[in-house]
Every structure is written in C-alpha cells, then in structure tokens.
Amino acid sequence: MIPTDLVGVEQEVSTGALPERDRIGELVSEAHRRYIGDQSGTVADYIPILGAADPALFAVAVVDVTGGVHEAGDALHSFSIQSISKMFVYALAIQEHGHERVRDIVGVNNTGLPFNSVMALELNDGHPMNPMVNAGAIATTALMPGATPAAKWERIVAGLSAFAGRDLALDEEVYRSESETNQRNEGLGSLLSSYGRLEGDSDAIVDIYTRQCALNVSAHDLAVMGATLADGGVNPVTGERVVSAEVCRDTLAVVAASGLYERSGEWLFEIGIPAKSGVSGGIVAVSPGKGAAGAFSPLLDSAGNSIRSQLAIGYLSRSLGLNMFASAPPAGAVTEGRS
Ligand code: GLU
C-alpha cells in the first residue's frame, strides 16, 4: 500500500550542485556538437502543419537555478509547445485545487498506451489515469479556474508565460491546422463527458486544450520553464514565484512516470530525470534543485519523442550529473562495509 497520509510531515530535500557555469556552457555546446549530424527519425505530420517543420533545426539549452543560461544551436527558434504544455497546466491545476483533488480526478499512473488512446479511457471506466496523455490533459484543462472558456484560456496563457518569464503567444497556423483535424481529441472529450468526468462543454474544453498545445516556445523557454520547477516554483530568471514547492514535487513525479509516452520507463532507467516531450520535437528535462534542459529537433522516433533532443539531454544528464538515481560513496570511504 503506497502511503498517501504524509501530509504535514516535513519535506526535506536531497539535491546536489551543478558544475561551474563555464563548464555547463562547454557541456551544452558539446551536446549540440555531438548530435547535430544525426538525421534519423521523421517529422510528425498527423497535424498537417507540423509536417512543414525544418528537420535541420536543433537546439540545446540549460538554465540553472541561479538563473545562469547556457545555449547552443537554434535556441530561440519558436515551435508549438504541444504535449509539453500538459505538465505546466497540470502544475497550475494542482496549485489551484491541491494534491488530493487533482490526484483523484485525473490520476497519476502511466496508462502504458499511446498518448491519444481511447482504449485507455474505456478500460478504466472513463477515468483518465494519466495527465500526461491527451484524455488526462483534457480533464486537467477543464480544471483551470474561470467561469468561461476565455477566462480559462487567459489563466493558462498567464500561467505558462510566468513559467517562461515572458509573454507566450498562440501560433494561429498550428492552432487552425490542429483544430481542423482534431476529431480524435474531440472524441476523447465526449467520452470523458459521457462518463461524467468532465465538467462543462467538452468541445469548448478541447478547444482550449488545442490552443494550449499551439502556444509558441523556444528551447530557451523550455529550459526556463523547467528550471522554475527545479527551483521550488520560483522562476530563477525573473524571481517570480509561479507555483509552490509542493506543486513542483507533485508535477515532477507524474512527469517522471509518464513524460515520454510509452517509453517513460526506459527513459527513467537510462537517463534518470523527469522529462516531457511533445510531437513538435521539444523535450524539457528537470533536475530538482539543479536546473533544467530544453532541447528541440523535429525528427521523432516511433513513440513521438525527438531523437536528437533525447540524445542531447541524455548526454547532459550523464555529464552534468542530473540523474536522480546516481550516487557514489563519499571520497575516502571504506567500500567493503562500514562499521
Ligand atoms: N496537440 C497534440 C495532440 O493533442 C499533442 C500531442 C503531443 O505532443 O503528444 O494530439
């Protein structure tokens, strides 16, 4: 039985430090240099406009919790945030409603099924299970405060902009392209409604979800947004508190379980940090107490995860010491057992 009654028990943290800033900068450049030549994978085209992305684009950025920014490649190139929006909207939902309520309504477990799965809902009495796939993300968007769809949308834009430290804007072309081909998400919204798991008009909620996916960000923005979650909820560049430290902890736990679609377990096993990807090619990876990496390259693997973004972040996890599960005995310790 997993304990859920630890409310009120002080949360101590166990985090280390990153290398010196110059060294971080060198490693970010090296992550970009190592993988720039990798042309494997394909650009997503189930949302027609995404098929037009330039496969040569490649960006790597790291922002540390002291606000240091390190970038290589096309770090300021804009692309639609897509699925990566799910983790930040989820954080805003927990901030608003609290740990228990969001856990009960949306769930926290990996479905083990593709991100747009209808079967995952049917197998669980319409319970979305996982806020990092479409059904759970639509249910999360419905939890945004606001009496009207416009008010909910404003709250999302303001919240994600606070994470990024600048005003994010909608990519109208992506929004239109996805809206025209959005029957599957509309189906998920209707199914959630039919099970009584979505409040409000499902098409209006799916429309807000589609808009949130079409907000433009860069790899730089992703690194700042992730670093805010690494920094107990305070944006390390602007100094603004966006969410509480508890919300960061909850969000990163769910992202660790489900951030890379059905490859999430493999990712955690190999790379060891919570990360979320999106079909336009972005990935954000967060190392609590240290910082975050944002990467972008539109060439995807068969699960929809950007190949070069995974490679670059994998390299940085190793070389910057981001893996949450890695440890070493203290220098000079006796390794054959201590008395
Ligand atoms: N807007 C996309 C969809 O709902 C997001 C998918 C993704 O990035 O995984 O299909």
CSV table of C-alpha atoms and ligand atoms in Angstrom, one decimal:
chain,number,residue,atom,x,y,z
A,1,MET,CA,0.0,0.0,0.0
A,2,ILE,CA,1.5,3.3,-1.1
A,3,PRO,CA,1.4,5.8,1.8
A,4,THR,CA,-0.8,8.8,0.9
A,5,ASP,CA,-1.1,10.2,4.5
A,6,LEU,CA,2.2,12.0,4.8
A,7,VAL,CA,0.6,15.4,4.7
A,8,GLY,CA,2.2,17.6,7.4
A,9,VAL,CA,5.5,15.5,7.5
A,10,GLU,CA,8.3,18.0,6.7
A,11,GLN,CA,9.7,17.5,3.2
A,12,GLU,CA,13.5,17.5,3.3
A,13,VAL,CA,15.3,17.8,0.0
A,14,SER,CA,18.3,15.8,-1.2
A,15,THR,CA,19.9,17.6,-4.1
A,16,GLY,CA,23.5,18.4,-5.1
A,17,ALA,CA,25.1,21.1,-7.2
A,18,LEU,CA,25.9,21.6,-10.8
A,19,PRO,CA,29.5,22.2,-12.1
A,20,GLU,CA,30.8,25.8,-12.5
A,21,ARG,CA,29.0,27.9,-15.1
A,22,ASP,CA,31.8,27.8,-17.7
A,23,ARG,CA,31.8,24.0,-17.5
A,24,ILE,CA,28.0,23.9,-18.0
A,25,GLY,CA,28.4,26.1,-21.1
A,26,GLU,CA,31.1,23.8,-22.5
A,27,LEU,CA,28.9,20.7,-22.0
A,28,VAL,CA,25.9,22.3,-23.6
A,29,SER,CA,28.0,23.1,-26.7
A,30,GLU,CA,29.4,19.6,-26.7
A,31,ALA,CA,25.8,18.1,-26.5
A,32,HIS,CA,24.9,20.1,-29.6
A,33,ARG,CA,28.1,19.3,-31.5
A,34,ARG,CA,27.9,15.6,-30.8
A,35,TYR,CA,24.5,15.1,-32.3
A,36,ILE,CA,24.0,17.8,-34.9
A,37,GLY,CA,24.8,15.3,-37.6
A,38,ASP,CA,22.2,12.7,-36.6
A,39,GLN,CA,19.5,12.9,-39.2
A,40,SER,CA,17.5,9.8,-38.1
A,41,GLY,CA,13.7,9.9,-37.4
A,42,THR,CA,10.7,11.5,-39.1
A,43,VAL,CA,8.8,14.8,-38.6
A,44,ALA,CA,5.3,14.4,-37.2
A,45,ASP,CA,2.6,15.1,-39.8
A,46,TYR,CA,-0.7,13.9,-38.3
A,47,ILE,CA,-1.2,17.6,-37.5
A,48,PRO,CA,-0.7,18.7,-41.1
A,49,ILE,CA,1.3,22.0,-40.4
A,50,LEU,CA,3.9,20.1,-38.3
A,51,GLY,CA,5.0,18.2,-41.4
A,52,ALA,CA,6.4,21.5,-42.7
A,53,ALA,CA,9.0,21.8,-39.9
A,54,ASP,CA,12.6,22.1,-41.0
A,55,PRO,CA,14.4,18.9,-40.0
A,56,ALA,CA,17.7,20.7,-39.8
A,57,LEU,CA,16.7,22.7,-36.7
A,58,PHE,CA,18.5,21.6,-33.5
A,59,ALA,CA,18.7,23.5,-30.2
A,60,VAL,CA,20.0,22.7,-26.7
A,61,ALA,CA,19.6,25.0,-23.6
A,62,VAL,CA,20.3,24.7,-19.9
A,63,VAL,CA,19.1,27.1,-17.2
A,64,ASP,CA,20.3,26.5,-13.7
A,65,VAL,CA,18.6,27.5,-10.5
A,66,THR,CA,20.8,30.5,-10.1
A,67,GLY,CA,19.5,31.9,-13.4
A,68,GLY,CA,22.5,31.0,-15.5
A,69,VAL,CA,21.6,30.4,-19.1
A,70,HIS,CA,23.6,28.2,-21.5
A,71,GLU,CA,22.6,27.6,-25.1
A,72,ALA,CA,23.7,26.1,-28.4
A,73,GLY,CA,22.1,26.0,-31.9
A,74,ASP,CA,18.7,27.3,-32.7
A,75,ALA,CA,17.8,28.0,-29.0
A,76,LEU,CA,15.5,30.9,-29.8
A,77,HIS,CA,13.6,29.3,-32.7
A,78,SER,CA,9.9,29.1,-31.9
A,79,PHE,CA,7.8,26.0,-32.2
A,80,SER,CA,4.4,24.9,-30.7
A,81,ILE,CA,4.8,23.5,-27.2
A,82,GLN,CA,2.3,20.6,-27.9
A,83,SER,CA,2.3,18.0,-25.2
A,84,ILE,CA,4.8,19.7,-23.0
A,85,SER,CA,2.0,22.2,-22.1
A,86,LYS,CA,0.4,19.3,-20.2
A,87,MET,CA,2.9,19.3,-17.4
A,88,PHE,CA,2.7,23.1,-16.8
A,89,VAL,CA,-1.1,23.2,-17.0
A,90,TYR,CA,-1.1,20.3,-14.6
A,91,ALA,CA,1.1,22.2,-12.2
A,92,LEU,CA,-1.4,25.2,-12.4
A,93,ALA,CA,-4.3,22.8,-11.7
A,94,ILE,CA,-2.6,21.4,-8.6
A,95,GLN,CA,-1.8,24.9,-7.4
A,96,GLU,CA,-5.5,25.7,-7.7
A,97,HIS,CA,-7.1,22.6,-6.4
A,98,GLY,CA,-4.5,20.8,-4.3
A,99,HIS,CA,-2.7,17.5,-4.4
A,100,GLU,CA,-5.6,15.2,-3.4
A,101,ARG,CA,-8.3,16.6,-5.6
A,102,VAL,CA,-6.3,16.6,-8.8
A,103,ARG,CA,-4.9,13.1,-8.0
A,104,ASP,CA,-8.4,11.8,-7.6
A,105,ILE,CA,-9.9,13.4,-10.6
A,106,VAL,CA,-7.1,13.0,-13.2
A,107,GLY,CA,-5.0,10.1,-11.7
A,108,VAL,CA,-1.2,9.8,-11.7
A,109,ASN,CA,-0.4,6.4,-13.3
A,110,ASN,CA,1.1,5.6,-16.7
A,111,THR,CA,-1.5,4.1,-19.0
A,112,GLY,CA,1.1,2.2,-20.9
A,113,LEU,CA,-0.9,3.1,-24.1
A,114,PRO,CA,-0.3,5.7,-26.8
A,115,PHE,CA,-0.9,9.4,-25.9
A,116,ASN,CA,-4.2,9.6,-27.8
A,117,SER,CA,-5.6,6.3,-26.7
A,118,VAL,CA,-9.4,5.9,-26.4
A,119,MET,CA,-8.9,2.3,-25.1
A,120,ALA,CA,-7.1,3.6,-22.0
A,121,LEU,CA,-10.3,5.5,-21.1
A,122,GLU,CA,-12.6,2.6,-21.8
A,123,LEU,CA,-10.6,0.2,-19.8
A,124,ASN,CA,-10.7,2.5,-16.7
A,125,ASP,CA,-14.4,3.5,-16.6
A,126,GLY,CA,-13.6,6.7,-18.2
A,127,HIS,CA,-11.0,7.6,-15.6
A,128,PRO,CA,-8.2,9.4,-17.4
A,129,MET,CA,-5.4,7.9,-15.2
A,130,ASN,CA,-2.6,10.0,-16.6
A,131,PRO,CA,-2.5,13.8,-17.0
A,132,MET,CA,0.5,13.5,-19.5
A,133,VAL,CA,-1.6,11.9,-22.2
A,134,ASN,CA,-4.5,13.5,-24.1
A,135,ALA,CA,-7.5,12.3,-22.1
A,136,GLY,CA,-5.9,13.3,-18.8
A,137,ALA,CA,-4.6,16.5,-20.2
A,138,ILE,CA,-8.1,17.5,-21.4
A,139,ALA,CA,-9.5,16.7,-18.0
A,140,THR,CA,-6.8,18.8,-16.4
A,141,THR,CA,-7.5,21.7,-18.7
A,142,ALA,CA,-11.1,21.6,-17.6
A,143,LEU,CA,-9.9,22.2,-14.0
A,144,MET,CA,-8.5,25.6,-14.9
A,145,PRO,CA,-10.2,28.3,-12.9
A,146,GLY,CA,-12.5,30.6,-14.9
A,147,ALA,CA,-16.2,30.8,-15.5
A,148,THR,CA,-15.9,30.9,-19.3
A,149,PRO,CA,-13.6,29.2,-21.8
A,150,ALA,CA,-12.0,32.6,-22.4
A,151,ALA,CA,-11.2,33.0,-18.7
A,152,LYS,CA,-9.7,29.6,-18.5
A,153,TRP,CA,-7.6,30.3,-21.6
A,154,GLU,CA,-6.3,33.6,-20.1
A,155,ARG,CA,-5.3,31.7,-17.0
A,156,ILE,CA,-3.4,29.2,-19.0
A,157,VAL,CA,-1.6,31.8,-21.1
A,158,ALA,CA,-0.7,33.9,-18.0
A,159,GLY,CA,0.5,30.8,-16.1
A,160,LEU,CA,2.7,29.4,-18.8
A,161,SER,CA,4.0,32.8,-19.5
A,162,ALA,CA,5.0,33.2,-15.9
A,163,PHE,CA,6.8,29.8,-16.1
A,164,ALA,CA,8.7,31.1,-19.2
A,165,GLY,CA,9.3,34.6,-17.9
A,166,ARG,CA,7.9,36.3,-21.0
A,167,ASP,CA,4.5,36.6,-22.7
A,168,LEU,CA,3.9,33.5,-24.8
A,169,ALA,CA,1.8,33.8,-28.0
A,170,LEU,CA,-0.5,31.4,-29.9
A,171,ASP,CA,0.7,30.1,-33.2
A,172,GLU,CA,-2.5,30.7,-35.2
A,173,GLU,CA,-1.5,28.5,-38.1
A,174,VAL,CA,-0.8,25.5,-35.8
A,175,TYR,CA,-4.0,26.1,-33.9
A,176,ARG,CA,-6.0,26.2,-37.1
A,177,SER,CA,-4.3,23.1,-38.5
A,178,GLU,CA,-4.9,21.1,-35.4
A,179,SER,CA,-8.5,22.3,-35.0
A,180,GLU,CA,-9.3,21.1,-38.5
A,181,THR,CA,-8.0,17.6,-37.8
A,182,ASN,CA,-9.0,17.3,-34.1
A,183,GLN,CA,-11.7,14.7,-34.3
A,184,ARG,CA,-9.9,12.2,-32.1
A,185,ASN,CA,-9.4,14.7,-29.2
A,186,GLU,CA,-13.0,15.8,-29.6
A,187,GLY,CA,-13.9,12.1,-29.3
A,188,LEU,CA,-11.9,11.8,-26.1
A,189,GLY,CA,-13.6,14.9,-24.7
A,190,SER,CA,-17.1,13.5,-25.5
A,191,LEU,CA,-16.1,10.2,-23.9
A,192,LEU,CA,-14.9,11.9,-20.7
A,193,SER,CA,-18.2,13.8,-20.6
A,194,SER,CA,-20.2,10.6,-21.1
A,195,TYR,CA,-18.6,9.1,-18.1
A,196,GLY,CA,-19.3,12.2,-16.1
A,197,ARG,CA,-15.6,13.0,-15.8
A,198,LEU,CA,-15.6,16.4,-17.5
A,199,GLU,CA,-17.4,19.5,-16.3
A,200,GLY,CA,-18.6,22.0,-18.9
A,201,ASP,CA,-18.9,21.8,-22.7
A,202,SER,CA,-16.4,19.1,-23.9
A,203,ASP,CA,-15.8,20.8,-27.3
A,204,ALA,CA,-15.0,24.1,-25.6
A,205,ILE,CA,-12.6,22.4,-23.3
A,206,VAL,CA,-10.9,20.5,-26.1
A,207,ASP,CA,-10.6,23.8,-28.0
A,208,ILE,CA,-8.7,25.3,-25.0
A,209,TYR,CA,-6.5,22.2,-24.9
A,210,THR,CA,-5.8,22.6,-28.6
A,211,ARG,CA,-4.8,26.2,-28.1
A,212,GLN,CA,-2.5,25.5,-25.2
A,213,CYS,CA,-0.7,23.0,-27.4
A,214,ALA,CA,-0.3,25.7,-30.0
A,215,LEU,CA,1.5,28.2,-27.7
A,216,ASN,CA,4.9,29.0,-29.2
A,217,VAL,CA,8.1,28.4,-27.2
A,218,SER,CA,11.8,28.0,-27.8
A,219,ALA,CA,14.3,25.6,-26.3
A,220,HIS,CA,15.4,28.5,-24.2
A,221,ASP,CA,11.9,29.0,-22.9
A,222,LEU,CA,11.5,25.3,-22.1
A,223,ALA,CA,14.7,25.4,-20.1
A,224,VAL,CA,13.5,28.4,-18.1
A,225,MET,CA,10.1,26.8,-17.6
A,226,GLY,CA,11.7,23.6,-16.4
A,227,ALA,CA,14.1,25.4,-14.2
A,228,THR,CA,11.2,27.0,-12.4
A,229,LEU,CA,10.0,23.6,-11.4
A,230,ALA,CA,13.6,22.7,-10.4
A,231,ASP,CA,13.7,25.8,-8.3
A,232,GLY,CA,10.8,25.1,-5.9
A,233,GLY,CA,8.4,27.0,-8.1
A,234,VAL,CA,10.3,30.3,-8.4
A,235,ASN,CA,11.4,31.3,-11.9
A,236,PRO,CA,15.2,31.7,-11.5
A,237,VAL,CA,15.4,34.3,-14.2
A,238,THR,CA,12.6,36.6,-13.2
A,239,GLY,CA,12.5,35.8,-9.5
A,240,GLU,CA,8.7,35.4,-9.6
A,241,ARG,CA,7.0,32.6,-7.6
A,242,VAL,CA,4.8,30.8,-10.1
A,243,VAL,CA,3.7,27.7,-8.0
A,244,SER,CA,4.6,26.2,-4.7
A,245,ALA,CA,7.4,23.8,-4.0
A,246,GLU,CA,4.8,21.0,-3.3
A,247,VAL,CA,3.3,21.6,-6.7
A,248,CYS,CA,6.8,21.2,-8.3
A,249,ARG,CA,7.3,17.9,-6.5
A,250,ASP,CA,3.9,16.5,-7.5
A,251,THR,CA,4.3,17.6,-11.1
A,252,LEU,CA,7.8,16.2,-11.5
A,253,ALA,CA,6.7,12.8,-10.0
A,254,VAL,CA,4.0,12.5,-12.6
A,255,VAL,CA,6.3,13.6,-15.4
A,256,ALA,CA,8.9,11.0,-14.3
A,257,ALA,CA,6.3,8.3,-14.6
A,258,SER,CA,4.8,9.3,-17.9
A,259,GLY,CA,6.6,12.1,-19.7
A,260,LEU,CA,8.0,10.2,-22.7
A,261,TYR,CA,4.8,8.4,-23.8
A,262,GLU,CA,5.2,4.6,-23.7
A,263,ARG,CA,9.0,4.9,-23.4
A,264,SER,CA,8.8,6.6,-20.0
A,265,GLY,CA,10.2,3.6,-18.1
A,266,GLU,CA,13.1,3.2,-20.5
A,267,TRP,CA,13.9,6.9,-20.3
A,268,LEU,CA,13.9,6.8,-16.5
A,269,PHE,CA,16.1,3.7,-16.5
A,270,GLU,CA,18.6,5.0,-18.9
A,271,ILE,CA,18.6,8.8,-18.2
A,272,GLY,CA,17.1,9.1,-14.7
A,273,ILE,CA,15.4,12.5,-14.8
A,274,PRO,CA,11.8,13.6,-15.2
A,275,ALA,CA,11.3,14.8,-18.8
A,276,LYS,CA,8.3,15.7,-21.1
A,277,SER,CA,8.3,15.6,-24.8
A,278,GLY,CA,5.9,16.9,-27.5
A,279,VAL,CA,5.3,15.9,-31.1
A,280,SER,CA,6.7,19.1,-32.5
A,281,GLY,CA,10.2,18.0,-31.3
A,282,GLY,CA,10.7,19.6,-27.9
A,283,ILE,CA,11.8,18.0,-24.7
A,284,VAL,CA,12.2,19.6,-21.3
A,285,ALA,CA,14.1,17.7,-18.5
A,286,VAL,CA,14.2,18.8,-14.9
A,287,SER,CA,16.7,18.1,-12.3
A,288,PRO,CA,15.2,19.2,-9.0
A,289,GLY,CA,17.4,21.7,-7.1
A,290,LYS,CA,19.8,22.0,-10.0
A,291,GLY,CA,18.2,23.2,-13.2
A,292,ALA,CA,16.6,22.1,-16.4
A,293,ALA,CA,17.4,21.4,-20.0
A,294,GLY,CA,15.3,22.3,-23.0
A,295,ALA,CA,16.0,20.7,-26.4
A,296,PHE,CA,14.4,20.9,-29.8
A,297,SER,CA,14.7,18.9,-33.1
A,298,PRO,CA,11.6,17.9,-35.1
A,299,LEU,CA,12.9,14.5,-36.1
A,300,LEU,CA,11.0,11.9,-34.0
A,301,ASP,CA,11.2,8.2,-33.1
A,302,SER,CA,8.3,5.9,-33.4
A,303,ALA,CA,6.9,6.8,-30.0
A,304,GLY,CA,6.9,10.5,-30.9
A,305,ASN,CA,9.9,11.6,-29.0
A,306,SER,CA,12.5,13.8,-30.6
A,307,ILE,CA,15.6,11.8,-31.3
A,308,ARG,CA,18.3,14.5,-31.1
A,309,SER,CA,16.6,16.1,-28.1
A,310,GLN,CA,16.8,12.7,-26.2
A,311,LEU,CA,20.4,12.3,-27.2
A,312,ALA,CA,21.5,15.7,-26.1
A,313,ILE,CA,19.6,15.5,-22.8
A,314,GLY,CA,20.9,12.0,-22.2
A,315,TYR,CA,24.5,13.3,-22.7
A,316,LEU,CA,23.8,16.2,-20.3
A,317,SER,CA,22.3,14.0,-17.7
A,318,ARG,CA,25.5,12.0,-17.6
A,319,SER,CA,28.0,14.8,-17.9
A,320,LEU,CA,26.2,17.3,-15.6
A,321,GLY,CA,25.3,14.7,-13.0
A,322,LEU,CA,21.5,15.2,-13.4
A,323,ASN,CA,20.4,11.5,-12.9
A,324,MET,CA,18.4,11.4,-9.7
A,325,PHE,CA,19.3,7.8,-9.0
A,326,ALA,CA,23.1,8.1,-9.3
A,327,SER,CA,25.1,8.2,-6.1
A,328,ALA,CA,28.7,7.5,-5.0
A,329,PRO,CA,30.2,6.8,-1.7
A,330,PRO,CA,31.9,9.8,-0.1
A,331,ALA,CA,35.6,10.3,-1.0
A,332,GLY,CA,37.8,8.2,1.2
A,333,ALA,CA,35.0,5.9,2.4
A,334,VAL,CA,35.8,2.3,3.1
A,335,THR,CA,34.0,0.4,0.4
A,336,GLU,CA,34.0,-3.0,1.9
A,337,GLY,CA,31.4,-2.2,4.5
A,338,ARG,CA,31.4,0.4,7.3
A,339,SER,CA,31.2,-0.4,10.9
B,1,GLU,N1,-1.7,18.6,-29.6
B,1,GLU,C1,-1.3,17.3,-29.8
B,1,GLU,C2,-2.4,16.3,-29.7
B,1,GLU,O1,-3.3,16.5,-28.9
B,1,GLU,C3,-0.3,17.0,-28.7
B,1,GLU,C4,0.4,15.7,-28.9
B,1,GLU,C5,1.7,15.5,-28.3
B,1,GLU,O2,2.6,16.4,-28.3
B,1,GLU,O3,2.0,14.4,-27.8
B,1,GLU,O4,-2.6,15.4,-30.4
